[in-house]
Amino acid sequence: MSTLADLAVGRSGRVLQVKGVDDISLRLLEMGLTPGVEVAIVGAAPLGDPIELELRGYQLSVRKSEAARVEITPN
Amino acid sequence: MPTAAEPTTLTIALVGNPNTGKSTLFSALAGVHQRTGNYPGVTVEKKVGYVEVEGRKIELIDLPGTYSLAPRSPDEMVAVDVLLGRREHSRPVDAVLSIIDANNLERNLYLLSQVLDMGLPTVVALNMVDVARSRGVAIDVAKLRERLGVPVVEIQANRRLGIKELKQTLAKVTEFEAKVHESTFPEAFQSEVTQLQSSLKSDSHGNHALPRFLVERLLLDSSGYLQELLLGRTTDQQHPELQAARERLHKAGAPVPAVEAMSRYGWVGRTLEGIVARPKQRIVTQGDRIDKILTHKFFGTLVFAALMMLMFMSVFLFADPIMGFIEDVVGSIGEFLGDKMPDGALKSLVVDGIIGGIGGVIVFLPQILILFFFIAVLEDCGYMARAAYLMDKLMTRVGLSGKSFIPMLSSFACAIPGVMAARVIENRRDRLTTILVAPLMSCSARLPVYALMIALFVPENSYVVRGFILFAMYALGIIVAAAVAFVLKSTVFRGPTPPFVMELPTYKWPSPRLVVGRMLERGWRFVHDAGGIILATTLVVWAAGYYPHNVEVVEGPFATQKAEVEAKLAAATTEIAKTAAAEQQANLDHAIAAAYQKQSILGRLGHFIEPAVRPLGWDWRIGCAAIASFPAREVVVSALGVIYSIGSDADETRLSEKLQTVTWEGTDRKVYNIPVALSIMVFFALCAQCAATLAVIKRETNSWRWPIFTFVYMTTLAYLGALVTYQVGMLIAT
């Protein structure tokens, strides 16, 4: 199963689900990473982490450990 | 404050996502008619503004910017409590003003759907439609209004467009016929909530009926926070009914907590269908191009480093001269008043205590204002989030996040704005950790102490050695701060890593009004909230240095000398003789001042603590100067000047020359050697001798516990650090 953390910069995918029920998963959901939504990786910080996403018309920064909770189907 | 007796008063809460222009809208509506404070028991700022429109007075409560009304901490609960009228001593809210960023409709409508669930009359302010248009995004506002069933007013908060119309709509908000907002949740979830609501009512806890919104939240909140708050149950055991309901929902395909996001974003999708027209090809805006550079691995880091350098250089370039000027003015005022007043306790109180204390408050203002100018610009243009993004990985190594970087960095100039800037960190544990370690960064007030001690032993032309020692002091602060942060995060502030999921807002030009407003607000807040504490400590230390002031005991032994010098001065006819006599008199005055210092409570305290500071290589005089510098570190320099009888305003060169000759009392063994100088430097690098910082910590944490904790831990570290430095230094030296 691929996750957002596996995607290279410039690639995109569609969210299947967010794993976990804690604060981090909840925040990912609240920020719009819900099943079916399109996400693209648009960049990474100098040390490779966090990464910058684009979804629902805006930019979101998440750590790789957080991105690993988001299961996706790569495009 | 308006009272409930005025029927024309409306209370409206302003709700919105961060980076939507909420603060700009608030100040556009309320102007100068606003006041700030704290909600009791939490660290959330309470901001209330007053708007007058068509004879009605509107009380506007600015709630903290949030992406979601899903409270998981007391700070987050404030907004929900205010909206539901559950906050004591606050009037219930009559209506909600929800600000929506037209460029980010989907995520903004998520919060709106929660607001609408509360059932309060709501007005939507649709902001930045112009920016959306420039990106080729067209919004059918009439249709949006129809689907939402609430008034939608287009505004451009930064240009104050649409504000008048918004005010008029707000004044009539309770008259609009409310369209019933249907819950976005699936049937299964709704029936669980209904069931839970009625069963909790009959609960033996004596809870009064919970509003439906809170029952929904209770069911959705898996953190256990609401369960404990509302049902009085600790987090380690789940409420059986809640657990059963969650299990049933999971089987029914509505798993908690995902069901909320899925339902609400589903509603958002239906609401916006056919309303928003986007260009087929995404228009690359200037903001996008700038962002490409600013978050670029190499150039982004370069720009970041340059920006931080600029921030620092500005503090030193602009703040230092102004601070010098303030000190001069305060000094002249003191001198002027001193000349007019007879010698005695009152004069000393006015000149050294009060004027010195007030000077000690306003002298911080240039640094605070300049740093907050930069911070406000960075925040408002959208760069602050990028800075956190760039620095996050580095900060996670000590258990913090990128959001702690700017507050820590600011503390190198001055810990006061650093502590105040920590407010942007939402997570309480991270925020407190940042606040508690920020004062360890070597601030500019430590420089005079370092300079004096370095001047003692390092020749002026040894730039490399001087530079290295200075660097070592800065490094010491950083290393100790990292270690303390790590320890705090793995002990008292241990807990799950907070999410770093953070919006990177689109760039925009900072609003000058907002930047200046925020700068002045922070400056005023410092003077207003911390000024009293700083003044009080200065007065206490002044009194300790002045009393008992026994004239006969102190000046008695100097009587003959004094008479001799006075006679000499009177008899002097030539310029040379006059100057010589005047110098003698000044020296005598300094000696008397030193004798008073020794006799004072402070001097006695110095003697009293001597056994404790001796292992640091200090004599009672250094101990005394360290106590005297409690209000501010740099005071130690002038305190040493007084103690060593060369006056409080002796320059660094004279003072360092004097220090080199000082011996242990009754012996000819010199007090100052390299280990002693280093031990003093280490002590002042790590100690909390800054009443202003402690006062600001008290203000920002809304409790005395944390400034006391900071003082105790920093003083302990400073003592141990100085002890090790001196003892190891002596081992190497001998």
Short mmCIF file of C-alpha atoms in Angstrom, two decimals, chain A residues 20-21 23-24 26-32 34-35 42-52 54 56-63 66, chain B residues 67-68 70 72 104 106-107 110 222 256-258 261-262 265 282 291 295 297 301 389-390 392-393 396 401 497-504:
data_model
loop_
_atom_site.label_atom_id
_atom_site.label_comp_id
_atom_site.label_asym_id
_atom_site.label_seq_id
_atom_site.Cartn_x
_atom_site.Cartn_y
_atom_site.Cartn_z
CA GLY A 20 -5.16 6.29 13.12
CA VAL A 21 -7.57 8.08 15.44
CA ASP A 23 -4.71 14.20 17.03
CA ILE A 24 -2.47 13.94 14.00
CA LEU A 26 -7.75 14.05 13.00
CA ARG A 27 -5.88 17.15 11.91
CA LEU A 28 -5.00 15.57 8.56
CA LEU A 29 -8.70 14.85 8.04
CA GLU A 30 -9.80 18.30 9.15
CA MET A 31 -7.37 19.89 6.73
CA GLY A 32 -9.14 18.08 3.94
CA THR A 34 -10.46 12.89 3.04
CA PRO A 35 -11.00 9.83 0.85
CA VAL A 42 4.99 20.17 -4.59
CA GLY A 43 8.19 20.39 -2.58
CA ALA A 44 10.34 19.36 0.36
CA ALA A 45 12.23 21.33 3.02
CA PRO A 46 16.05 21.54 2.79
CA LEU A 47 16.56 18.52 5.02
CA GLY A 48 13.99 16.51 3.05
CA ASP A 49 11.34 16.79 5.73
CA PRO A 50 8.65 18.20 6.06
CA ILE A 51 7.08 18.09 2.62
CA GLU A 52 4.76 20.55 0.93
CA GLU A 54 -1.20 20.86 -2.59
CA ARG A 56 -8.22 21.53 -2.40
CA GLY A 57 -6.53 24.57 -3.93
CA TYR A 58 -4.14 25.33 -1.11
CA GLN A 59 -0.68 24.39 0.23
CA LEU A 60 -0.15 22.27 3.29
CA SER A 61 3.04 21.30 5.06
CA VAL A 62 3.23 17.90 6.74
CA ARG A 63 6.06 15.85 8.21
CA GLU A 66 2.47 12.31 9.20
CA TYR B 67 -9.40 25.31 11.39
CA SER B 68 -11.94 23.36 13.38
CA ALA B 70 -12.99 20.28 17.85
CA ARG B 72 -8.91 18.81 22.69
CA ASN B 104 -9.71 28.55 0.08
CA GLU B 106 -13.42 24.22 0.74
CA ARG B 107 -11.37 24.26 3.89
CA TYR B 110 -15.47 23.06 6.87
CA SER B 222 -11.08 10.18 20.93
CA VAL B 256 -15.08 7.96 14.43
CA PRO B 257 -13.32 10.38 13.90
CA ALA B 258 -13.17 10.15 10.08
CA ALA B 261 -14.39 15.12 7.97
CA MET B 262 -16.08 12.90 5.39
CA TYR B 265 -16.34 17.87 3.27
CA ARG B 282 -3.89 26.64 -13.32
CA ASP B 291 7.23 30.48 -3.22
CA THR B 295 11.05 27.15 -0.31
CA LYS B 297 16.38 23.87 -0.92
CA THR B 301 17.72 28.64 2.90
CA TYR B 389 8.64 24.66 7.48
CA LEU B 390 12.32 25.26 6.69
CA ASP B 392 11.25 22.05 11.47
CA LYS B 393 13.62 19.14 10.99
CA THR B 396 12.53 18.21 16.09
CA SER B 401 8.84 21.98 16.04
CA THR B 497 4.00 14.70 19.32
CA PRO B 498 1.62 17.46 18.25
CA PRO B 499 0.73 17.58 14.57
CA PHE B 500 2.85 19.75 12.33
CA VAL B 501 0.13 19.67 9.67
CA MET B 502 0.22 23.35 8.83
CA GLU B 503 -1.13 25.56 6.11
CA LEU B 504 1.41 27.38 3.98
#
